[in-house]
Short mmCIF file of C-alpha atoms and ligand atoms in Angstrom, two decimals:
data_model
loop_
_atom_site.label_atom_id
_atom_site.label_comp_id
_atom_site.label_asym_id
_atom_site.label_seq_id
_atom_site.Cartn_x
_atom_site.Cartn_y
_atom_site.Cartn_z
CA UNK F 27 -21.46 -10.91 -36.59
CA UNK F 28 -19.56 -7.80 -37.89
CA UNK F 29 -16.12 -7.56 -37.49
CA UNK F 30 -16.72 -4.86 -34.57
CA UNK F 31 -18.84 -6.97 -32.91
CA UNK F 32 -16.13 -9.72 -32.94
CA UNK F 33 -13.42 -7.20 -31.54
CA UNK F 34 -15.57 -6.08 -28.59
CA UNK F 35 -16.69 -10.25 -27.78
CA UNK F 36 -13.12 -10.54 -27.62
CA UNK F 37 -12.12 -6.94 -25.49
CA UNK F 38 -15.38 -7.37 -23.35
CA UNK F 39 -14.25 -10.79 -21.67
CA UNK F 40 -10.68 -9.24 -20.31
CA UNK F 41 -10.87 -7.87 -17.03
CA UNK F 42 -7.62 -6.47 -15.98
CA UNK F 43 -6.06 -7.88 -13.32
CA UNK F 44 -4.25 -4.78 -11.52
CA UNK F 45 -6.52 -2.18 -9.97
CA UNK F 46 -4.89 0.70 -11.50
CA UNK F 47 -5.89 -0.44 -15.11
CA UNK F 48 -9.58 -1.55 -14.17
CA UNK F 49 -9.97 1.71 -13.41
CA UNK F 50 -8.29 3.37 -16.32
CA UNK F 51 -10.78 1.39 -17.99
CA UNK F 52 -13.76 1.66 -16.00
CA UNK F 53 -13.15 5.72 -16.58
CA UNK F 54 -13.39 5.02 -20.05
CA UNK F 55 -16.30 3.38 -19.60
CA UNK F 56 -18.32 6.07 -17.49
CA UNK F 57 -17.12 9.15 -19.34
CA UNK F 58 -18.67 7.52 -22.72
CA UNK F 59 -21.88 6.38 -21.05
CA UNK F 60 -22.11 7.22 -17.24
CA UNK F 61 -24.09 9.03 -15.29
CA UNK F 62 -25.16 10.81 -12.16
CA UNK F 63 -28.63 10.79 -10.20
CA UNK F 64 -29.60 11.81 -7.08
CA UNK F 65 -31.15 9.32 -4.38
CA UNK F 66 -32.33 10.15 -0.90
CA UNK F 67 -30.45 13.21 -1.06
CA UNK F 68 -27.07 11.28 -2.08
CA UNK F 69 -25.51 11.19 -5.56
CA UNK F 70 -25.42 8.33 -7.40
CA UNK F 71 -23.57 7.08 -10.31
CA UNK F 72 -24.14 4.33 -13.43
CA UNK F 73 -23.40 3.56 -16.69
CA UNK F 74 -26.15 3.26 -19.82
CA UNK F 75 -25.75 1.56 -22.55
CA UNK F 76 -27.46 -0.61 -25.93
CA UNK F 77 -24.24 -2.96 -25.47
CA UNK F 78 -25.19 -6.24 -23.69
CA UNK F 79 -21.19 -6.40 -24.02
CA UNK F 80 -20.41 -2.86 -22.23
CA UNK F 81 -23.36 -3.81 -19.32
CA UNK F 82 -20.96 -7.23 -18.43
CA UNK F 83 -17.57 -5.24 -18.83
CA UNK F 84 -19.05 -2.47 -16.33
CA UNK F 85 -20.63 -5.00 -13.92
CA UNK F 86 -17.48 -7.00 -14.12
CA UNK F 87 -14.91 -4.50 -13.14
CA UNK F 88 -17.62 -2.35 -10.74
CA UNK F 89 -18.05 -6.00 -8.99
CA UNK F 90 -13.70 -6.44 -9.42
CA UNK F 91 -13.21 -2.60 -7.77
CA UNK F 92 -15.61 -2.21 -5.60
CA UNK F 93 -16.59 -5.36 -3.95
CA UNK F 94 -20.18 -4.20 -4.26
CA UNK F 95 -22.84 -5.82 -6.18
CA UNK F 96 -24.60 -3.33 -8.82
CA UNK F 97 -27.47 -3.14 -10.27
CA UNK F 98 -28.49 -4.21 -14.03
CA UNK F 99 -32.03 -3.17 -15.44
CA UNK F 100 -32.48 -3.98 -18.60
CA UNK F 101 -35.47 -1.96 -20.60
CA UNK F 102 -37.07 -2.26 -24.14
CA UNK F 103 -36.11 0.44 -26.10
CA UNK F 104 -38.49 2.43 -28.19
CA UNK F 105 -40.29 1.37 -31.19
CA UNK F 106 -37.21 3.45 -33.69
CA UNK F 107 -34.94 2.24 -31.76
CA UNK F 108 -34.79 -1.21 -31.64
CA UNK F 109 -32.64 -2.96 -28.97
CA UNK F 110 -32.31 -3.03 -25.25
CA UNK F 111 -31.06 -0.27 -22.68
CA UNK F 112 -28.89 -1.68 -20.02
CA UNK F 113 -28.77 0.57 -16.68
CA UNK F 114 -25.86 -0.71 -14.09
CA UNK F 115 -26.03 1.36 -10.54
CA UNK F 116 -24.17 0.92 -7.90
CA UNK F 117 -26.54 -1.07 -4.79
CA UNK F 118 -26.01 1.28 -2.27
CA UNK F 119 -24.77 5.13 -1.59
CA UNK F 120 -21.48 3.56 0.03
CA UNK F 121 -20.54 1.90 -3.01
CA UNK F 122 -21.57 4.64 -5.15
CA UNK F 123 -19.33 7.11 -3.08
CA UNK F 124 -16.06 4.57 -3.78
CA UNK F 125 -16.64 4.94 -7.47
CA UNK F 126 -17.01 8.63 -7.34
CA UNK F 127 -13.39 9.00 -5.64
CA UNK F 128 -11.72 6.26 -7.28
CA UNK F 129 -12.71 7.81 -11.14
CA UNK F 130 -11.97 11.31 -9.10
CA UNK F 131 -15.18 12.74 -10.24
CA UNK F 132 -15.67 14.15 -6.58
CA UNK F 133 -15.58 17.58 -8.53
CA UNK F 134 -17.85 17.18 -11.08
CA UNK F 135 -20.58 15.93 -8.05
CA UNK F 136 -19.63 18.85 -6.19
CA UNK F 137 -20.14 21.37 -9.08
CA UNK F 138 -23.53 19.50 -10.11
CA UNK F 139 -21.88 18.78 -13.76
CA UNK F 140 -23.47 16.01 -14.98
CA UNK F 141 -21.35 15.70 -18.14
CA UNK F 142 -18.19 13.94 -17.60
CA UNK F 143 -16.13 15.50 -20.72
CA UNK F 144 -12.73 13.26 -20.03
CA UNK F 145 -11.36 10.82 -17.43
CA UNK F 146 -8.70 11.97 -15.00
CA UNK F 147 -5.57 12.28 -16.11
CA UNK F 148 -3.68 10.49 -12.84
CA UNK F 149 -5.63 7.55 -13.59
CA UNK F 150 -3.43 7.40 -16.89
CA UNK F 151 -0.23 7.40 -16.22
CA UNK F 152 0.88 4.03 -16.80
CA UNK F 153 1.51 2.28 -19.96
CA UNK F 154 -0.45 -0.39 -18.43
CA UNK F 155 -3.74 2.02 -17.59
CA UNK F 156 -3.33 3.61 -21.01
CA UNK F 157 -3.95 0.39 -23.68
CA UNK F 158 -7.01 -0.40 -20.70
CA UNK F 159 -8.31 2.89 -21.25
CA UNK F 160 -8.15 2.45 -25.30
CA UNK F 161 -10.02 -0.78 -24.13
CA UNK F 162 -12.52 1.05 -22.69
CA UNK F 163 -13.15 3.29 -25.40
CA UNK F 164 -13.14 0.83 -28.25
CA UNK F 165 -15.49 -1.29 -26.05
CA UNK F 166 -18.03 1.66 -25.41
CA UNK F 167 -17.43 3.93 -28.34
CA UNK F 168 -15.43 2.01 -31.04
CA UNK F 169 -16.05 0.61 -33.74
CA UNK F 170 -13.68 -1.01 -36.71
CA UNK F 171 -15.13 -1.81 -40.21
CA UNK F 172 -14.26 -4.76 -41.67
CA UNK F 173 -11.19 -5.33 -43.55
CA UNK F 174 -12.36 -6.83 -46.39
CA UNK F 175 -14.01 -3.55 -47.45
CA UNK F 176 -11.99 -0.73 -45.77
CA UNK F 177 -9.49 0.00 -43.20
CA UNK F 178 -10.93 2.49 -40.64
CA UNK F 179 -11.37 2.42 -37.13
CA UNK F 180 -13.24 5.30 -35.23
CA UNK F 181 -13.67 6.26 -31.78
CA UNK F 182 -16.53 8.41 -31.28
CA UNK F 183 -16.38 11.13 -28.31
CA UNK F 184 -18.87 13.09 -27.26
CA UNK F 185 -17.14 16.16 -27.07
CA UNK F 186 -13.94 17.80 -28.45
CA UNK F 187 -12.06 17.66 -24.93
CA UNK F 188 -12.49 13.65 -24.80
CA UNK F 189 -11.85 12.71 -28.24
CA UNK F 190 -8.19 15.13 -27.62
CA UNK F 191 -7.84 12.66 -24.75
CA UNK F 192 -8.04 9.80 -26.44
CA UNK F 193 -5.97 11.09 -29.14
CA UNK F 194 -3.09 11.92 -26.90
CA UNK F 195 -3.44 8.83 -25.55
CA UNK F 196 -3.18 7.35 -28.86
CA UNK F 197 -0.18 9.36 -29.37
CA UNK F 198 1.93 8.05 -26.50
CA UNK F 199 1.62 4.63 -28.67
CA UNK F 200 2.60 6.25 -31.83
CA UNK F 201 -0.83 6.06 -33.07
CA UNK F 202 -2.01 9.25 -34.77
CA UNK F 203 -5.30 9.58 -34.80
CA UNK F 204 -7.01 12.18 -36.98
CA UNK F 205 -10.79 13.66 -35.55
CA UNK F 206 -13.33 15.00 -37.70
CA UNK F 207 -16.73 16.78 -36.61
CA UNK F 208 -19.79 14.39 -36.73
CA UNK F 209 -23.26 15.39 -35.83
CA UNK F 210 -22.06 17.54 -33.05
CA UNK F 211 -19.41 14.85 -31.54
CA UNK F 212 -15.61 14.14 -32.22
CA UNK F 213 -15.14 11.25 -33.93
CA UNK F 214 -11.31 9.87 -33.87
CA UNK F 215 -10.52 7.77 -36.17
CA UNK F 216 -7.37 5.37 -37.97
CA UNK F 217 -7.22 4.15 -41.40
CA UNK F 218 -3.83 3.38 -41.78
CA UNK F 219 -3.97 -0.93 -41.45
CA UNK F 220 -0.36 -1.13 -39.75
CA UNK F 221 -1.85 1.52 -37.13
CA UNK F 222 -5.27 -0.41 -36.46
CA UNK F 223 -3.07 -3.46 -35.80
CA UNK F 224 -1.17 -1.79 -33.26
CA UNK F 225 -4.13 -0.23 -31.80
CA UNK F 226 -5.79 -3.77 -31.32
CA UNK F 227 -2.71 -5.33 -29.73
CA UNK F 228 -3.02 -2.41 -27.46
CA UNK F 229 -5.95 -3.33 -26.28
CA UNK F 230 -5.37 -6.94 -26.15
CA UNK F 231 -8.00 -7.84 -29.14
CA UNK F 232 -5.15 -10.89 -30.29
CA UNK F 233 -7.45 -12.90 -32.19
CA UNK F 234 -9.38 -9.85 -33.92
CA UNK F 235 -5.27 -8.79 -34.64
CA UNK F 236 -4.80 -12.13 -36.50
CA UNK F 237 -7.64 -12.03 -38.62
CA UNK F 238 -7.33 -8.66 -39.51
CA UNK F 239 -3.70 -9.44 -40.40
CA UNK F 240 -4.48 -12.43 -42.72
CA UNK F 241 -7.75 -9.94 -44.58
CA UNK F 242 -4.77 -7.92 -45.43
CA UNK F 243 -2.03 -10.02 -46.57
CA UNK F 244 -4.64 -12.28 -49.03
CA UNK F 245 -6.01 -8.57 -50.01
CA UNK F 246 -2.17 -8.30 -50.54
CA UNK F 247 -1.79 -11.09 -52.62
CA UNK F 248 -5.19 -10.53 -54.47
CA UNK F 249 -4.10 -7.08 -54.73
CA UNK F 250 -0.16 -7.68 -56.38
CA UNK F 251 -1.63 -10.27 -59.05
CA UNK F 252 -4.30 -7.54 -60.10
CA UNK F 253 -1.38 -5.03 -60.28
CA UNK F 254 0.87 -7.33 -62.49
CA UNK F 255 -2.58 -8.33 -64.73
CA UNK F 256 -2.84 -4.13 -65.44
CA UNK F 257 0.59 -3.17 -66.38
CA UNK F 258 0.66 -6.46 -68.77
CA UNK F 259 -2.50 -5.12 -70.09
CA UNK F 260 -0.98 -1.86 -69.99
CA UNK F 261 1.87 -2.99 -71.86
CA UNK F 262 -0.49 -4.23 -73.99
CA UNK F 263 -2.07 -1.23 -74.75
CA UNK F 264 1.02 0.78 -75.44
CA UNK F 265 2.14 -1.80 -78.33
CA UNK F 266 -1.19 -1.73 -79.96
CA UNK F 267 -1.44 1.42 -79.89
CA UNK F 268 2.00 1.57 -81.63
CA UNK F 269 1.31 -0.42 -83.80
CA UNK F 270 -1.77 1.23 -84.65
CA UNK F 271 -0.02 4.49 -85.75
CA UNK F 272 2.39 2.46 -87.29
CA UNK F 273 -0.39 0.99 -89.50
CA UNK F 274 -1.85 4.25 -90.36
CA UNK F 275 1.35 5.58 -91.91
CA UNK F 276 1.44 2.36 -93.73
CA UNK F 277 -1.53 2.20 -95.70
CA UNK F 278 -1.16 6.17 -96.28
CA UNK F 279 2.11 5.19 -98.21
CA UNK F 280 -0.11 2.09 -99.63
CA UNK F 281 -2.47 4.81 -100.62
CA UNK F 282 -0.44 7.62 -102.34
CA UNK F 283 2.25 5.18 -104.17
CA UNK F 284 2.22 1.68 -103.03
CA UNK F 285 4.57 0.01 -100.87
CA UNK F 286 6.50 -1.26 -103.44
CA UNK F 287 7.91 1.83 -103.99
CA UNK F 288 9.37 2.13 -100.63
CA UNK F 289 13.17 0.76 -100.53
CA UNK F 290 13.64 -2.47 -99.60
CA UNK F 291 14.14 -2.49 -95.86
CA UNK F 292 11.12 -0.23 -95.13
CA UNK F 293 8.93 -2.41 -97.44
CA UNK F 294 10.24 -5.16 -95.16
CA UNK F 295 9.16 -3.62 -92.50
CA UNK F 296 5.98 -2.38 -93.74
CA UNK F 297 4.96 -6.18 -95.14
CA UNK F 298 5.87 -7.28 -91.60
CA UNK F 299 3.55 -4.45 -89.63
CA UNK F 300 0.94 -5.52 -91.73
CA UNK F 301 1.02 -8.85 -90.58
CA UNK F 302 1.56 -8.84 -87.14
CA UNK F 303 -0.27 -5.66 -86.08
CA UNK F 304 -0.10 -5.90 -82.25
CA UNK F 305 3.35 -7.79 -81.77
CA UNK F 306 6.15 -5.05 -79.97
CA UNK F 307 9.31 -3.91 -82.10
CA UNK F 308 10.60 -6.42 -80.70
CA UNK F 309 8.87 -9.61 -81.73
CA UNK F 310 8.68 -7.51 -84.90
CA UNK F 311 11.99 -7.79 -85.60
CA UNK F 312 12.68 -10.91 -84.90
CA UNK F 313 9.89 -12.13 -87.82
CA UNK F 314 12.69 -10.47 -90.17
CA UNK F 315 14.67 -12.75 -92.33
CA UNK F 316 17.48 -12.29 -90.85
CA UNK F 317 16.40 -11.06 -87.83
CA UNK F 318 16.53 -6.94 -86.97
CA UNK F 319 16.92 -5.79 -83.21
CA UNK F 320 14.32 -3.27 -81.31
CA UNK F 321 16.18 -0.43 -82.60
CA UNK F 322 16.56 -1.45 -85.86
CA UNK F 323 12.83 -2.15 -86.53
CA UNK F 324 12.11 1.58 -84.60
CA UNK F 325 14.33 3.39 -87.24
CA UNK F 326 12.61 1.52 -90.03
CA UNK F 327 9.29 2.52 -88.65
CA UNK F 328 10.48 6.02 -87.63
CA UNK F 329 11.17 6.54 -91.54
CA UNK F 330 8.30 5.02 -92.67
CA UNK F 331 6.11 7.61 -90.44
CA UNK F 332 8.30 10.46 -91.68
CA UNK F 333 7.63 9.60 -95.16
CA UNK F 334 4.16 9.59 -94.42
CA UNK F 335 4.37 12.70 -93.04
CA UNK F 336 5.66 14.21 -95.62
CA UNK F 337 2.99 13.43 -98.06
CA UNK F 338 -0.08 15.70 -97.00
CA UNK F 339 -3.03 13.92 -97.99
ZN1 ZN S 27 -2.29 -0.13 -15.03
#
């Protein structure tokens, strides 16, 4: 199961237990996937969705709200797209009618609009309400990839107006969501790992939290040795590379007149490069009989290249 699927498992099973935030999250809910449709002259409402997940969240807190039974149908999809499509509709016009006022969406009915573009702001106003609604949204339109690979969480809105909803929603947490333009929706998305862990305690996904908190601190770990294995190799590098250059000027000296002509501490120095090509100045020196410090080794070897440099081949 993908890491998504485990966060929603989790998110799908918690119904909230005040009215206010069932709602927050039921809004969620509809203005992702709801709709309207007319029956015997009355309007009704549902919610659509591919999610087996989404269908029990929406039954569960229609059932928890309203009292009322609903409806599930569950079709085949097509032969492209795989899967099943879960319809939940409300039994019966009165029950349909209580969901209308309690999301507040007697004004969309009234003006026909069958696009829901964001849930009502009153039903947001608590803290509380707020991390339900995220619920809602991660549940119907989120998805997190998995740690091990990358840290990004997106949200995706059908339109501009929602996806600024749930960002300013976001934003009352501290969360700052960015939204980028995807095949004509709004996706909103985190990538920052401390931010995705305080968006899933938000919405109450505790044991998705935990194991997206242990990814990271072994990707940590794995992540600090690799860093100290590169800048020894690094280090590495630079000495060899040193010591490359210092060889160079060496056996141009070798070439033109022989190292014997070179005064005795620089022929010292040169006899020792020779033999231990990749050690630093430092282990260098201390191969010296008696034994010559960092800087002293780095002046011998700073002559030695200036007497190479003088000779022009
Ligand atoms: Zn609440």
């Amino acid at each position: 199961m993908s890491f998504s699927q485990r966060v929603k498992e989790e998110t799908a099973k918690i119904i909230p237990e005040a009215r206010h935030c069932a709602l927050a999250e039921l809004a969620a809910v509809f203005t992702t996937s709801g709709f309207f449709y007319p029956e015997e002259g009355r309007t009704m409402i549902g919610i659509r969705t591919e999610n087996v997940l989404v269908a029990k969240a929406s039954f569960s807190l229609i059932k928890k709200l309203f009292g009322t039974s609903s409806r599930v149908s569950v079709k085949d999809r097509n032969q492209i797209h795989r899967g099943h499509l879960y319809t939940i509709t409300l039994a019966d016009a009165a029950g349909a009618g209580k969901m209308i006022r309690a999301l507040k969406l007697e004004d969309a009915v009234k003006r026909m609009d069958m696009s829901v573009t964001s849930a009502d702001r009153n039903l947001l106003q608590s803290e509380c309400c707020r991390k339900a609604f995220l619920r809602g949204v991660f549940l119907s339109a989120g998805s997190l990839s998995d740690p091990e690979k990358i840290y990004h969480l997106e949200l995706v809105a059908e339109n501009a107006e929602f996806a600024r909803e749930i960002c300013d929603v976001m934003a009352t947490f501290g969360l700052n969501a960015k939204t980028v333009e995807r095949k004509g929706r709004s996706v909103v998305y985190l990538k920052e790992g401390n931010q995705i862990v305080d968006f899933l305690g938000l919405i109450q996904a505790n044991v998705s939290l935990l194991n997206f908190e242990n990814t990271r601190v072994m990707k940590d770990v794995r992540n600090n040795v690799n860093r100290s294995v590169n800048c020894e190799t690094a280090n590495l590098g630079k000495t060899v590379t040193a010591g490359l250059k210092e060889l160079r000027d060496i056996e141009k000296i070798d070439r033109l007149f022989g190292l014997e002509a070179l005064p005795g501490p620089l022929r010292e120095a040169a006899y020792a490069r020779l033999q231990y090509p990749d050690v630093s100045l430092k282990e260098l020196g201390e191969r010296f009989d008696p034994p010559v410090g960092k800087s002293g080794v780095n002046h011998r070897m700073r002559r030695i290249h200036e007497i190479a440099e003088e000779e022009k081949l």
